[in-house]
XYZ file of C-alpha atoms in Angstrom:
349
model
C 94.185 72.536 86.442
C 93.656 75.354 84.141
C 93.169 75.990 80.663
C 94.648 79.047 78.456
C 91.198 80.196 77.875
C 90.552 80.581 81.477
C 93.517 82.792 81.871
C 93.225 85.032 78.764
C 89.517 85.803 79.408
C 88.047 83.951 76.461
C 85.888 81.365 78.528
C 84.824 84.374 80.684
C 83.647 86.424 77.824
C 81.969 83.608 76.024
C 80.108 82.515 79.198
C 78.761 86.061 79.544
C 77.683 86.155 75.975
C 75.788 82.829 76.599
C 73.834 84.235 79.406
C 72.844 87.619 77.991
C 68.876 88.060 77.995
C 67.649 90.698 75.417
C 65.493 93.235 77.003
C 63.916 93.872 73.716
C 63.331 90.379 72.547
C 60.478 90.135 69.987
C 57.423 88.661 71.513
C 54.482 90.206 69.678
C 51.556 88.073 68.481
C 49.394 90.468 66.570
C 49.689 93.912 64.718
C 48.683 95.761 67.941
C 51.072 94.231 70.138
C 53.867 94.596 67.334
C 53.397 98.346 67.129
C 53.765 98.540 70.883
C 56.957 96.320 70.803
C 58.158 98.431 67.884
C 57.669 101.825 69.582
C 59.244 100.712 72.997
C 62.154 98.861 71.121
C 62.986 101.871 69.041
C 62.995 104.108 71.954
C 65.373 101.765 73.858
C 67.692 101.525 70.850
C 67.930 105.177 70.402
C 68.742 105.565 74.081
C 71.457 102.705 73.819
C 73.001 104.189 70.703
C 73.207 107.566 72.432
C 71.391 109.356 69.504
C 69.507 111.467 71.915
C 72.725 113.187 72.976
C 73.551 114.467 69.639
C 72.758 118.200 68.721
C 71.353 118.812 65.445
C 72.356 121.102 62.620
C 69.612 122.289 60.383
C 71.789 124.050 57.767
C 71.242 123.120 54.127
C 73.566 121.034 51.932
C 76.130 122.679 49.745
C 76.583 121.410 46.119
C 80.377 121.083 45.650
C 80.502 119.723 41.945
C 78.395 118.211 39.369
C 80.108 115.919 36.576
C 78.465 114.219 33.613
C 79.332 110.650 32.820
C 77.772 108.306 30.106
C 74.239 107.556 31.133
C 74.304 109.558 34.464
C 75.235 112.551 36.381
C 77.220 112.775 39.618
C 76.674 115.395 42.021
C 78.758 115.911 45.172
C 77.345 117.525 48.367
C 78.372 118.458 51.672
C 75.614 117.715 54.280
C 75.608 119.255 57.781
C 74.428 116.556 60.088
C 75.173 117.465 63.660
C 76.925 120.520 65.371
C 80.497 120.625 64.036
C 79.851 117.433 61.706
C 79.345 117.429 57.964
C 78.895 114.356 55.456
C 80.309 114.389 52.024
C 78.103 112.432 49.737
C 77.480 111.591 46.047
C 74.204 111.851 44.212
C 74.177 109.711 41.020
C 71.170 110.451 38.748
C 70.378 108.431 35.741
C 69.654 110.061 32.405
C 66.752 107.796 32.224
C 65.207 106.167 35.210
C 62.054 105.417 37.314
C 62.799 108.229 39.873
C 63.226 105.936 42.844
C 66.035 106.834 45.559
C 68.246 104.306 47.175
C 70.947 105.224 49.672
C 74.058 102.976 49.007
C 76.201 102.369 52.061
C 79.816 101.279 51.602
C 81.572 98.663 53.743
C 85.214 98.595 54.691
C 87.942 98.483 52.002
C 86.181 100.575 49.551
C 87.656 103.985 50.362
C 84.231 104.948 51.422
C 81.878 106.113 48.774
C 84.570 106.136 46.138
C 84.690 102.427 45.562
C 81.105 101.727 45.274
C 80.513 104.530 42.510
C 83.560 103.069 40.532
C 85.697 106.174 41.391
C 89.046 104.483 42.289
C 91.809 106.971 43.720
C 95.506 106.222 43.423
C 96.933 104.556 46.540
C 93.431 104.029 47.927
C 92.121 101.351 45.598
C 89.074 99.392 46.608
C 88.579 95.927 45.491
C 85.329 95.768 43.285
C 85.264 91.809 43.414
C 84.802 92.054 47.131
C 82.977 95.357 47.839
C 81.028 95.763 44.513
C 80.282 99.026 42.714
C 76.606 98.935 43.681
C 76.204 102.542 43.706
C 77.128 102.646 40.044
C 75.087 99.547 39.479
C 71.989 101.163 40.981
C 72.191 104.074 38.739
C 72.614 101.695 35.690
C 69.423 99.957 36.809
C 67.558 103.240 36.585
C 67.606 104.320 40.342
C 68.950 107.476 42.047
C 71.850 106.374 44.091
C 72.807 108.386 47.217
C 76.304 107.377 48.358
C 77.754 108.901 51.495
C 80.934 108.643 53.332
C 80.144 106.757 56.674
C 82.080 108.621 59.519
C 85.493 107.066 59.843
C 85.922 106.151 56.232
C 86.686 107.626 52.841
C 87.293 111.483 53.071
C 86.183 111.194 56.788
C 89.261 109.149 57.628
C 91.797 111.725 56.448
C 93.511 113.445 59.470
C 92.457 110.721 61.999
C 94.727 107.925 60.707
C 98.390 108.465 60.366
C 98.325 107.034 56.877
C 94.989 107.489 55.132
C 94.313 104.292 53.380
C 91.157 102.166 52.450
C 91.161 101.201 56.136
C 88.727 103.227 58.396
C 89.083 105.035 61.775
C 86.284 103.167 63.430
C 88.226 101.924 66.394
C 89.428 105.544 67.227
C 86.208 107.073 66.924
C 84.181 104.497 68.770
C 86.447 104.510 71.797
C 86.160 108.281 72.084
C 82.541 108.134 71.522
C 81.966 105.346 74.126
C 83.806 107.321 76.623
C 81.357 110.223 76.113
C 78.184 107.920 76.297
C 77.694 107.686 72.673
C 78.651 105.229 69.968
C 79.754 105.161 66.421
C 76.671 103.163 65.331
C 74.506 105.873 67.030
C 76.321 108.834 65.293
C 75.982 106.869 61.857
C 72.539 106.200 62.272
C 71.746 109.791 63.352
C 73.412 111.033 60.114
C 71.638 108.525 57.868
C 68.256 109.801 59.257
C 69.378 113.341 58.225
C 70.476 111.879 54.944
C 67.049 110.552 54.371
C 65.439 113.978 54.811
C 68.171 115.358 52.413
C 67.419 112.604 49.799
C 63.642 112.505 49.670
C 63.352 116.171 48.199
C 65.705 115.399 45.238
C 64.001 116.927 42.464
C 64.255 113.684 40.230
C 62.675 111.694 42.985
C 59.120 110.501 42.261
C 58.268 108.488 45.437
C 57.291 109.355 48.950
C 59.756 106.885 50.708
C 63.342 105.544 49.499
C 65.354 102.349 49.632
C 68.685 101.581 51.282
C 71.258 98.997 50.431
C 74.767 98.075 51.724
C 77.681 95.446 52.059
C 79.227 94.104 55.177
C 79.403 97.256 57.714
C 77.111 99.084 55.072
C 74.682 96.136 55.289
C 74.594 96.451 59.174
C 73.907 100.160 58.851
C 71.273 99.448 56.082
C 69.555 97.100 58.534
C 69.616 99.976 61.326
C 68.135 102.414 58.856
C 65.309 100.240 57.664
C 64.533 99.402 61.347
C 64.515 102.767 62.727
C 63.034 104.814 59.942
C 59.404 104.586 58.466
C 60.731 106.666 55.508
C 62.472 103.620 54.159
C 60.265 101.141 52.365
C 62.799 98.490 50.944
C 66.133 97.401 52.210
C 69.047 95.171 51.022
C 71.508 93.761 53.573
C 74.557 91.896 51.987
C 77.227 90.189 54.021
C 75.915 90.996 57.630
C 73.119 88.829 59.108
C 74.056 86.853 62.247
C 73.971 86.998 65.960
C 76.414 89.632 66.894
C 77.549 88.053 70.139
C 78.199 84.832 68.247
C 81.175 86.621 66.662
C 82.678 87.647 70.063
C 86.540 87.421 69.798
C 86.191 85.784 66.289
C 85.333 87.926 63.381
C 83.580 91.273 64.144
C 86.472 92.957 65.524
C 86.184 96.465 64.114
C 84.810 99.106 66.646
C 81.915 99.977 64.436
C 80.259 96.577 65.614
C 80.140 97.556 69.254
C 77.593 99.549 71.165
C 77.484 99.451 74.991
C 74.683 97.240 76.237
C 73.501 96.483 72.795
C 73.895 92.796 73.188
C 71.760 92.914 76.209
C 68.913 94.714 74.395
C 68.383 93.300 70.842
C 70.122 91.368 67.916
C 70.046 91.289 64.209
C 66.693 89.384 64.461
C 65.002 92.190 66.302
C 66.489 94.793 63.851
C 65.027 92.853 61.038
C 61.713 92.406 62.852
C 61.333 96.056 63.153
C 61.513 96.450 59.445
C 58.347 94.358 58.921
C 56.429 94.317 56.660
C 58.687 96.402 54.203
C 60.425 94.330 51.593
C 63.813 93.039 53.021
C 66.304 91.221 50.909
C 69.280 89.530 52.828
C 72.353 88.331 50.652
C 74.924 86.001 52.300
C 77.924 84.038 51.150
C 77.355 80.438 52.480
C 81.007 80.366 53.290
C 81.204 83.816 54.973
C 83.433 83.535 58.109
C 81.731 86.626 59.377
C 78.616 84.607 60.244
C 80.483 83.436 63.509
C 80.870 80.116 65.522
C 77.379 79.097 64.540
C 77.709 79.783 60.957
C 74.476 79.427 58.944
C 72.655 78.021 62.123
C 73.172 81.330 63.627
C 71.926 83.131 60.516
C 68.678 81.033 60.400
C 68.058 81.554 64.031
C 68.044 85.472 63.393
C 66.009 84.910 60.428
C 63.460 82.882 62.488
C 62.769 86.087 64.824
C 62.320 88.110 61.683
C 59.892 85.620 60.016
C 57.572 85.842 63.133
C 57.368 89.564 62.720
C 56.634 89.161 58.936
C 54.172 86.438 59.690
C 51.850 88.779 61.706
C 51.499 91.054 58.557
C 51.122 88.024 56.221
C 54.030 89.471 54.344
C 56.435 86.483 54.349
C 57.145 87.012 50.685
C 58.695 90.411 51.446
C 61.361 88.713 53.634
C 64.119 87.127 51.372
C 67.397 85.225 52.212
C 69.603 84.520 49.382
C 72.464 82.215 50.046
C 75.422 82.621 47.430
C 78.287 80.131 46.875
C 81.346 81.770 48.335
C 82.839 84.036 50.990
C 82.421 87.563 52.285
C 81.655 89.803 49.304
C 78.815 91.795 47.521
C 77.071 89.406 45.035
C 74.521 91.734 43.482
C 71.783 89.114 43.507
C 69.138 91.667 44.564
C 68.368 93.563 41.628
C 65.479 91.300 40.189
C 63.951 91.611 43.600
C 64.271 95.311 43.880
C 62.813 95.808 40.281
C 59.907 93.568 40.925
C 59.259 95.418 44.301
C 59.577 98.959 42.849
C 57.513 98.170 39.778
C 54.628 97.641 42.097
C 55.103 100.795 43.911
C 52.836 103.884 42.975
C 54.992 107.211 42.307
C 53.901 110.575 43.462
C 51.436 111.846 40.826
């Protein structure tokens, strides 16, 4: 006898997922062993992502335009990141604010940076009810919002897709990059690390480090950046905190979710643990189907890993999980937390 799942490969893949053993499982017991684990894990992840194969471009950013809106200014830049690769981005600067920079990372369906800054383009409309205009919300909270197009989305999808829409070109890009020994997540992380170095010298910035936030795929990349950069001191992850292999064949179907050998190396719990003890706010819909087969049980499993890291530093209050009543969307529950944390930070004198 046989089942359909045995023929189509589902059972085979799920069995492989259940037997994976993470090479970088979090096992630190004190600050010294944490630092050793952090250094070795970061090195392993950079290699897995393929970041070490990317050639740098040290050229300066070019200011393309500057527009004034009620309460803020929106500058557009083109930032060289790697050889033959440039990132378009907006910098939103409030007329009055605290001088804290946040990098805001879009998810799918917002036409890249445009949706999160409230700039809706004809035939490429974003759904603000799902994706949120959190770049615009940040600047209205008094923060400087740096909003890039992630590779494959927004302006960076034109010419790759046959019909440029709010969709992304993640599958096409990741397939090519994987064949070259890299990954889309690796290129995105590499570019975001370059973006950090661009954002910190912004003349209105008054702090030594910056924050990052994002929804869905942007939440995943927010977690990556917070985990891999000590220049990030606060992070918000919305709509993405679950065991990645738990979603196999089910919900995470976009190419941007997949990195060769990552599931054998670490998971979201390890990425969150790498962020310890910096403030990390996680926002999820209680009915978010992206959580995978285990639902909230899988979410709490990843959270437990992160908690053990934060407990080492006696900083459990810096790790927050906010469950919101609903499905996969940006809820914007983070602002009281952000304001509280930033209020306690010392600006550069």
